[in-house]
Amino acid sequence: QKEVEQDPGPLSVPEGAIVSLNCTYSNSAFQYFMWYRQYSRKGPELLMYTYSSGNKEDGRFTAQVDKSSKYISLFIRDSQPSDSATYLCAMRDDYTGANSKLTFGKGITLSVRP
Amino acid sequence: GAVVSQHPSRVICKSGTSVKIECRSLDFQATTMFWYRQFPKQSLMLMATSNEGSKATYEQGVEKDKFLINHASLTLSTLTVTSAHPEDSSFYICSAGDSFQEKLFFGSGTQLSVL
């Protein structure tokens, strides 16, 4: 079993839909959870950053962490064609500054149809 | 967020030549930078951790003599692909941590094509 599993996709939704992206993990030591968005042939862009369990909202994006279930989610409300990209979950364990290695999911490609 | 600049964005070279990729943290100091490789429709694969003023730490299976990393200052790390071959063609991405913000930011990536 891989450390981080992410729904393989691809995922296609109509504009305005609510999108739910999910990752599960096996390492209970993970404490910091991130979602990155990557457009084709570009570097990943940090979307959401959360520590431990709970919800965090930023505009149309909500990140949810459930450490007891080892499950994290990213919700996108009122999805737009510009949200079409690959979304990667990432996580790390003990905080040693931002200099600790991340473990990534494989990524899921989202397409939002106009 | 913090800015990480990576250059060049695209390079095409002949087999056997060496290619240098630069990664700069523009508005913060990064004692540690990471180098990743990404194949089409695949996730990021960590190649090595670059530490300012010391040797890089390579992941298992990554050839140190093939992928030379230099982190001579707090804002610059370079990855040199030596004697490049077509199988080295890939998308290379660097990242740097902003310890103040506790977050990791990525460069825009370099698409290497070896003919």
PDB file of C-alpha atoms in Angstrom:
ATOM      1  CA  GLN A   1       0.000   0.000   0.000  1.00  0.00           C
ATOM      2  CA  LYS A   2       1.355   3.415  -0.971  1.00  0.00           C
ATOM      3  CA  GLU A   3       1.699   6.053   1.719  1.00  0.00           C
ATOM      4  CA  VAL A   4      -0.710   8.425  -0.027  1.00  0.00           C
ATOM      5  CA  GLU A   5      -3.539   7.318  -2.280  1.00  0.00           C
ATOM      6  CA  GLN A   6      -5.432   9.736  -4.457  1.00  0.00           C
ATOM      7  CA  ASP A   7      -8.459   9.071  -6.668  1.00  0.00           C
ATOM      8  CA  PRO A   8      -6.962   8.510 -10.133  1.00  0.00           C
ATOM      9  CA  GLY A   9      -9.506  10.426 -12.230  1.00  0.00           C
ATOM     10  CA  PRO A  10      -9.720  12.104 -14.630  1.00  0.00           C
ATOM     11  CA  LEU A  11     -12.720  14.054 -13.469  1.00  0.00           C
ATOM     12  CA  SER A  12     -14.990  16.114 -15.712  1.00  0.00           C
ATOM     13  CA  VAL A  13     -17.714  18.388 -14.334  1.00  0.00           C
ATOM     14  CA  PRO A  14     -19.939  21.159 -15.717  1.00  0.00           C
ATOM     15  CA  GLU A  15     -19.226  24.762 -14.814  1.00  0.00           C
ATOM     16  CA  GLY A  16     -20.764  25.715 -11.474  1.00  0.00           C
ATOM     17  CA  ALA A  17     -20.564  22.212 -10.007  1.00  0.00           C
ATOM     18  CA  ILE A  18     -19.180  21.422  -6.577  1.00  0.00           C
ATOM     19  CA  VAL A  19     -16.034  19.327  -6.865  1.00  0.00           C
ATOM     20  CA  SER A  20     -14.762  16.975  -4.196  1.00  0.00           C
ATOM     21  CA  LEU A  21     -11.182  15.707  -4.363  1.00  0.00           C
ATOM     22  CA  ASN A  22      -9.900  13.182  -1.858  1.00  0.00           C
ATOM     23  CA  CYS A  23      -6.750  11.540  -0.564  1.00  0.00           C
ATOM     24  CA  THR A  24      -6.171   8.818   1.989  1.00  0.00           C
ATOM     25  CA  TYR A  25      -2.919   8.084   3.758  1.00  0.00           C
ATOM     26  CA  SER A  26      -1.436   5.407   5.952  1.00  0.00           C
ATOM     27  CA  ASN A  27       1.221   7.250   7.989  1.00  0.00           C
ATOM     28  CA  SER A  28      -0.374   8.470  11.207  1.00  0.00           C
ATOM     29  CA  ALA A  29       2.619  10.755  11.793  1.00  0.00           C
ATOM     30  CA  PHE A  30       1.511  13.124   9.030  1.00  0.00           C
ATOM     31  CA  GLN A  31       0.435  16.412  10.551  1.00  0.00           C
ATOM     32  CA  TYR A  32       0.700  19.005   7.789  1.00  0.00           C
ATOM     33  CA  PHE A  33      -1.532  18.699   4.756  1.00  0.00           C
ATOM     34  CA  MET A  34      -1.450  20.620   1.521  1.00  0.00           C
ATOM     35  CA  TRP A  35      -3.249  20.858  -1.775  1.00  0.00           C
ATOM     36  CA  TYR A  36      -1.395  22.015  -4.863  1.00  0.00           C
ATOM     37  CA  ARG A  37      -2.800  22.941  -8.262  1.00  0.00           C
ATOM     38  CA  GLN A  38      -0.669  22.290 -11.327  1.00  0.00           C
ATOM     39  CA  TYR A  39      -1.420  23.559 -14.800  1.00  0.00           C
ATOM     40  CA  SER A  40       0.081  21.693 -17.724  1.00  0.00           C
ATOM     41  CA  ARG A  41       3.849  22.110 -17.917  1.00  0.00           C
ATOM     42  CA  LYS A  42       3.955  24.466 -14.927  1.00  0.00           C
ATOM     43  CA  GLY A  43       5.173  24.071 -11.372  1.00  0.00           C
ATOM     44  CA  PRO A  44       2.640  23.254  -8.629  1.00  0.00           C
ATOM     45  CA  GLU A  45       0.959  26.200  -6.938  1.00  0.00           C
ATOM     46  CA  LEU A  46       0.097  25.989  -3.248  1.00  0.00           C
ATOM     47  CA  LEU A  47      -3.676  26.250  -2.781  1.00  0.00           C
ATOM     48  CA  MET A  48      -4.360  25.192   0.784  1.00  0.00           C
ATOM     49  CA  TYR A  49      -2.222  24.459   3.821  1.00  0.00           C
ATOM     50  CA  THR A  50      -3.643  22.937   6.994  1.00  0.00           C
ATOM     51  CA  TYR A  51      -2.314  21.560  10.220  1.00  0.00           C
ATOM     52  CA  SER A  52      -3.926  18.569  11.952  1.00  0.00           C
ATOM     53  CA  SER A  53      -7.664  17.904  11.748  1.00  0.00           C
ATOM     54  CA  GLY A  54     -10.315  20.439  10.853  1.00  0.00           C
ATOM     55  CA  ASN A  55     -11.577  22.620   8.037  1.00  0.00           C
ATOM     56  CA  LYS A  56     -10.051  25.615   6.326  1.00  0.00           C
ATOM     57  CA  GLU A  57     -11.806  27.841   3.842  1.00  0.00           C
ATOM     58  CA  ASP A  58     -10.318  30.228   1.288  1.00  0.00           C
ATOM     59  CA  GLY A  59     -12.747  31.714  -1.207  1.00  0.00           C
ATOM     60  CA  ARG A  60     -14.282  28.914  -3.245  1.00  0.00           C
ATOM     61  CA  PHE A  61     -11.909  26.328  -1.776  1.00  0.00           C
ATOM     62  CA  THR A  62     -12.361  24.336   1.429  1.00  0.00           C
ATOM     63  CA  ALA A  63      -9.797  21.887   2.761  1.00  0.00           C
ATOM     64  CA  GLN A  64     -10.895  19.253   5.219  1.00  0.00           C
ATOM     65  CA  VAL A  65      -8.682  16.952   7.292  1.00  0.00           C
ATOM     66  CA  ASP A  66      -9.868  13.960   9.296  1.00  0.00           C
ATOM     67  CA  LYS A  67      -6.834  12.468  11.000  1.00  0.00           C
ATOM     68  CA  SER A  68      -8.843   9.756  12.730  1.00  0.00           C
ATOM     69  CA  SER A  69      -9.838   8.389   9.325  1.00  0.00           C
ATOM     70  CA  LYS A  70      -6.572   9.390   7.651  1.00  0.00           C
ATOM     71  CA  TYR A  71      -8.562  11.206   4.987  1.00  0.00           C
ATOM     72  CA  ILE A  72      -8.279  14.666   3.476  1.00  0.00           C
ATOM     73  CA  SER A  73     -10.512  16.464   1.001  1.00  0.00           C
ATOM     74  CA  LEU A  74     -10.547  19.568  -1.130  1.00  0.00           C
ATOM     75  CA  PHE A  75     -13.893  21.052  -2.100  1.00  0.00           C
ATOM     76  CA  ILE A  76     -14.254  23.540  -4.922  1.00  0.00           C
ATOM     77  CA  ARG A  77     -17.515  25.476  -5.053  1.00  0.00           C
ATOM     78  CA  ASP A  78     -18.923  27.111  -8.175  1.00  0.00           C
ATOM     79  CA  SER A  79     -16.222  25.491 -10.302  1.00  0.00           C
ATOM     80  CA  GLN A  80     -14.901  27.497 -13.242  1.00  0.00           C
ATOM     81  CA  PRO A  81     -13.175  26.438 -16.472  1.00  0.00           C
ATOM     82  CA  SER A  82     -10.042  28.101 -15.091  1.00  0.00           C
ATOM     83  CA  ASP A  83     -10.053  25.475 -12.321  1.00  0.00           C
ATOM     84  CA  SER A  84      -9.190  22.851 -14.951  1.00  0.00           C
ATOM     85  CA  ALA A  85      -5.822  21.522 -13.810  1.00  0.00           C
ATOM     86  CA  THR A  86      -4.182  18.667 -11.959  1.00  0.00           C
ATOM     87  CA  TYR A  87      -4.645  18.701  -8.190  1.00  0.00           C
ATOM     88  CA  LEU A  88      -2.069  17.086  -5.955  1.00  0.00           C
ATOM     89  CA  CYS A  89      -2.411  16.377  -2.277  1.00  0.00           C
ATOM     90  CA  ALA A  90       0.757  16.448  -0.215  1.00  0.00           C
ATOM     91  CA  MET A  91       1.631  15.884   3.414  1.00  0.00           C
ATOM     92  CA  ARG A  92       4.526  15.727   5.827  1.00  0.00           C
ATOM     93  CA  ASP A  93       5.169  14.643   9.375  1.00  0.00           C
ATOM     94  CA  ASP A  94       7.166  16.490  11.990  1.00  0.00           C
ATOM     95  CA  TYR A  95       7.657  20.169  11.456  1.00  0.00           C
ATOM     96  CA  THR A  96      11.318  20.997  10.940  1.00  0.00           C
ATOM     97  CA  GLY A  97      10.611  24.208   9.136  1.00  0.00           C
ATOM     98  CA  ALA A  98       9.502  23.987   5.545  1.00  0.00           C
ATOM     99  CA  ASN A  99      12.635  21.941   4.959  1.00  0.00           C
ATOM    100  CA  SER A 100      11.068  18.565   5.512  1.00  0.00           C
ATOM    101  CA  LYS A 101      10.156  16.293   2.622  1.00  0.00           C
ATOM    102  CA  LEU A 102       6.644  16.108   1.285  1.00  0.00           C
ATOM    103  CA  THR A 103       4.862  12.932   0.274  1.00  0.00           C
ATOM    104  CA  PHE A 104       2.607  13.505  -2.728  1.00  0.00           C
ATOM    105  CA  GLY A 105      -0.454  11.789  -4.099  1.00  0.00           C
ATOM    106  CA  LYS A 106      -0.397  10.899  -7.792  1.00  0.00           C
ATOM    107  CA  GLY A 107      -2.655  13.807  -8.698  1.00  0.00           C
ATOM    108  CA  ILE A 108      -6.068  13.995 -10.295  1.00  0.00           C
ATOM    109  CA  THR A 109      -6.827  15.904 -13.487  1.00  0.00           C
ATOM    110  CA  LEU A 110      -9.965  18.025 -13.311  1.00  0.00           C
ATOM    111  CA  SER A 111     -11.745  19.385 -16.347  1.00  0.00           C
ATOM    112  CA  VAL A 112     -14.530  21.952 -15.901  1.00  0.00           C
ATOM    113  CA  ARG A 113     -16.766  22.182 -18.979  1.00  0.00           C
ATOM    114  CA  PRO A 114     -18.192  25.619 -19.872  1.00  0.00           C
TER     115      PRO A 114
ATOM    116  CA  GLY B   1       3.188  33.593  -1.363  1.00  0.00           C
ATOM    117  CA  ALA B   2       6.936  33.403  -1.712  1.00  0.00           C
ATOM    118  CA  VAL B   3       8.448  33.347  -5.191  1.00  0.00           C
ATOM    119  CA  VAL B   4      10.732  30.673  -6.582  1.00  0.00           C
ATOM    120  CA  SER B   5      12.218  31.355  -9.992  1.00  0.00           C
ATOM    121  CA  GLN B   6      13.444  28.519 -12.200  1.00  0.00           C
ATOM    122  CA  HIS B   7      15.392  28.939 -15.413  1.00  0.00           C
ATOM    123  CA  PRO B   8      15.350  27.946 -18.226  1.00  0.00           C
ATOM    124  CA  SER B   9      11.741  26.928 -18.754  1.00  0.00           C
ATOM    125  CA  ARG B  10      12.613  24.767 -21.721  1.00  0.00           C
ATOM    126  CA  VAL B  11      15.842  23.351 -23.111  1.00  0.00           C
ATOM    127  CA  ILE B  12      16.593  21.115 -26.050  1.00  0.00           C
ATOM    128  CA  CYS B  13      20.050  19.610 -26.256  1.00  0.00           C
ATOM    129  CA  LYS B  14      22.027  16.956 -28.063  1.00  0.00           C
ATOM    130  CA  SER B  15      22.828  13.655 -26.436  1.00  0.00           C
ATOM    131  CA  GLY B  16      26.100  13.809 -24.500  1.00  0.00           C
ATOM    132  CA  THR B  17      25.932  17.475 -23.552  1.00  0.00           C
ATOM    133  CA  SER B  18      25.415  18.850 -20.057  1.00  0.00           C
ATOM    134  CA  VAL B  19      22.533  21.082 -19.038  1.00  0.00           C
ATOM    135  CA  LYS B  20      22.350  23.387 -16.022  1.00  0.00           C
ATOM    136  CA  ILE B  21      19.054  24.396 -14.417  1.00  0.00           C
ATOM    137  CA  GLU B  22      18.886  27.233 -11.902  1.00  0.00           C
ATOM    138  CA  CYS B  23      16.481  27.655  -9.016  1.00  0.00           C
ATOM    139  CA  ARG B  24      16.317  30.930  -7.099  1.00  0.00           C
ATOM    140  CA  SER B  25      14.308  32.014  -4.102  1.00  0.00           C
ATOM    141  CA  LEU B  26      13.532  35.646  -4.881  1.00  0.00           C
ATOM    142  CA  ASP B  27      12.156  37.072  -1.662  1.00  0.00           C
ATOM    143  CA  PHE B  28      13.350  34.727   1.050  1.00  0.00           C
ATOM    144  CA  GLN B  29      16.387  32.711   2.025  1.00  0.00           C
ATOM    145  CA  ALA B  30      16.213  28.981   1.524  1.00  0.00           C
ATOM    146  CA  THR B  31      18.705  26.798   3.365  1.00  0.00           C
ATOM    147  CA  THR B  32      17.078  23.782   1.747  1.00  0.00           C
ATOM    148  CA  MET B  33      15.771  23.284  -1.766  1.00  0.00           C
ATOM    149  CA  PHE B  34      14.320  20.191  -3.360  1.00  0.00           C
ATOM    150  CA  TRP B  35      14.646  18.876  -6.904  1.00  0.00           C
ATOM    151  CA  TYR B  36      11.883  16.808  -8.478  1.00  0.00           C
ATOM    152  CA  ARG B  37      11.348  15.016 -11.732  1.00  0.00           C
ATOM    153  CA  GLN B  38       7.949  14.530 -13.301  1.00  0.00           C
ATOM    154  CA  PHE B  39       6.961  12.308 -16.218  1.00  0.00           C
ATOM    155  CA  PRO B  40       3.749  12.958 -18.197  1.00  0.00           C
ATOM    156  CA  LYS B  41       0.611  12.254 -16.172  1.00  0.00           C
ATOM    157  CA  GLN B  42       2.727  11.206 -13.189  1.00  0.00           C
ATOM    158  CA  SER B  43       3.253  12.787  -9.806  1.00  0.00           C
ATOM    159  CA  LEU B  44       6.433  14.478  -8.661  1.00  0.00           C
ATOM    160  CA  MET B  45       9.348  12.213  -7.856  1.00  0.00           C
ATOM    161  CA  LEU B  46      11.829  13.636  -5.369  1.00  0.00           C
ATOM    162  CA  MET B  47      15.378  13.362  -6.710  1.00  0.00           C
ATOM    163  CA  ALA B  48      17.439  15.108  -4.076  1.00  0.00           C
ATOM    164  CA  THR B  49      17.491  17.568  -1.222  1.00  0.00           C
ATOM    165  CA  SER B  50      19.877  20.449  -1.715  1.00  0.00           C
ATOM    166  CA  ASN B  51      21.462  21.927   1.395  1.00  0.00           C
ATOM    167  CA  GLU B  52      23.205  25.296   1.372  1.00  0.00           C
ATOM    168  CA  GLY B  53      26.918  24.919   1.950  1.00  0.00           C
ATOM    169  CA  SER B  54      26.950  21.128   2.087  1.00  0.00           C
ATOM    170  CA  LYS B  55      26.450  18.094  -0.092  1.00  0.00           C
ATOM    171  CA  ALA B  56      23.054  17.236  -1.461  1.00  0.00           C
ATOM    172  CA  THR B  57      21.142  14.218  -0.207  1.00  0.00           C
ATOM    173  CA  TYR B  58      20.011  11.985  -3.047  1.00  0.00           C
ATOM    174  CA  GLU B  59      17.027   9.667  -3.067  1.00  0.00           C
ATOM    175  CA  GLN B  60      17.562   5.991  -3.661  1.00  0.00           C
ATOM    176  CA  GLY B  61      18.141   5.187  -7.307  1.00  0.00           C
ATOM    177  CA  VAL B  62      19.193   8.705  -8.327  1.00  0.00           C
ATOM    178  CA  GLU B  63      22.732   8.881  -9.718  1.00  0.00           C
ATOM    179  CA  LYS B  64      24.803  11.499  -7.919  1.00  0.00           C
ATOM    180  CA  ASP B  65      27.337  11.781 -10.719  1.00  0.00           C
ATOM    181  CA  LYS B  66      24.597  12.179 -13.287  1.00  0.00           C
ATOM    182  CA  PHE B  67      22.617  14.851 -11.512  1.00  0.00           C
ATOM    183  CA  LEU B  68      25.031  17.309  -9.909  1.00  0.00           C
ATOM    184  CA  ILE B  69      23.539  19.678  -7.384  1.00  0.00           C
ATOM    185  CA  ASN B  70      25.182  22.815  -6.069  1.00  0.00           C
ATOM    186  CA  HIS B  71      23.646  25.062  -3.421  1.00  0.00           C
ATOM    187  CA  ALA B  72      26.296  27.725  -3.015  1.00  0.00           C
ATOM    188  CA  SER B  73      24.127  30.482  -1.557  1.00  0.00           C
ATOM    189  CA  LEU B  74      20.929  30.892   0.419  1.00  0.00           C
ATOM    190  CA  THR B  75      19.014  31.892  -2.692  1.00  0.00           C
ATOM    191  CA  LEU B  76      20.415  29.705  -5.459  1.00  0.00           C
ATOM    192  CA  SER B  77      20.581  25.993  -6.163  1.00  0.00           C
ATOM    193  CA  THR B  78      21.594  24.483  -9.498  1.00  0.00           C
ATOM    194  CA  LEU B  79      20.973  21.068 -11.010  1.00  0.00           C
ATOM    195  CA  THR B  80      23.321  19.957 -13.768  1.00  0.00           C
ATOM    196  CA  VAL B  81      22.338  16.978 -15.883  1.00  0.00           C
ATOM    197  CA  THR B  82      25.676  15.656 -17.094  1.00  0.00           C
ATOM    198  CA  SER B  83      26.146  13.777 -20.362  1.00  0.00           C
ATOM    199  CA  ALA B  84      22.427  13.901 -21.011  1.00  0.00           C
ATOM    200  CA  HIS B  85      20.722  11.052 -22.834  1.00  0.00           C
ATOM    201  CA  PRO B  86      17.217  10.803 -24.301  1.00  0.00           C
ATOM    202  CA  GLU B  87      16.010   8.905 -21.224  1.00  0.00           C
ATOM    203  CA  ASP B  88      16.833  12.005 -19.151  1.00  0.00           C
ATOM    204  CA  SER B  89      14.152  13.921 -21.032  1.00  0.00           C
ATOM    205  CA  SER B  90      11.641  14.975 -18.426  1.00  0.00           C
ATOM    206  CA  PHE B  91      10.087  17.900 -16.560  1.00  0.00           C
ATOM    207  CA  TYR B  92      12.347  19.038 -13.713  1.00  0.00           C
ATOM    208  CA  ILE B  93      10.948  21.155 -10.890  1.00  0.00           C
ATOM    209  CA  CYS B  94      12.620  22.763  -7.898  1.00  0.00           C
ATOM    210  CA  SER B  95      11.065  23.881  -4.658  1.00  0.00           C
ATOM    211  CA  ALA B  96      12.182  25.904  -1.681  1.00  0.00           C
ATOM    212  CA  GLY B  97      10.858  26.242   1.814  1.00  0.00           C
ATOM    213  CA  ASP B  98      10.042  29.532   3.441  1.00  0.00           C
ATOM    214  CA  SER B  99      10.651  28.622   7.058  1.00  0.00           C
ATOM    215  CA  PHE B 100       8.883  31.743   8.261  1.00  0.00           C
ATOM    216  CA  GLN B 101       5.691  30.692   6.524  1.00  0.00           C
ATOM    217  CA  GLU B 102       6.295  26.956   7.052  1.00  0.00           C
ATOM    218  CA  LYS B 103       5.371  26.358   3.427  1.00  0.00           C
ATOM    219  CA  LEU B 104       6.998  24.920   0.325  1.00  0.00           C
ATOM    220  CA  PHE B 105       6.857  26.806  -2.967  1.00  0.00           C
ATOM    221  CA  PHE B 106       7.694  25.524  -6.422  1.00  0.00           C
ATOM    222  CA  GLY B 107       9.476  26.908  -9.438  1.00  0.00           C
ATOM    223  CA  SER B 108       7.758  26.919 -12.822  1.00  0.00           C
ATOM    224  CA  GLY B 109       9.649  23.872 -14.026  1.00  0.00           C
ATOM    225  CA  THR B 110      12.098  23.069 -16.833  1.00  0.00           C
ATOM    226  CA  GLN B 111      11.177  20.821 -19.728  1.00  0.00           C
ATOM    227  CA  LEU B 112      14.335  19.034 -20.860  1.00  0.00           C
ATOM    228  CA  SER B 113      14.352  17.323 -24.236  1.00  0.00           C
ATOM    229  CA  VAL B 114      17.480  15.372 -25.193  1.00  0.00           C
ATOM    230  CA  LEU B 115      17.770  14.522 -28.867  1.00  0.00           C
TER     231      LEU B 115
END
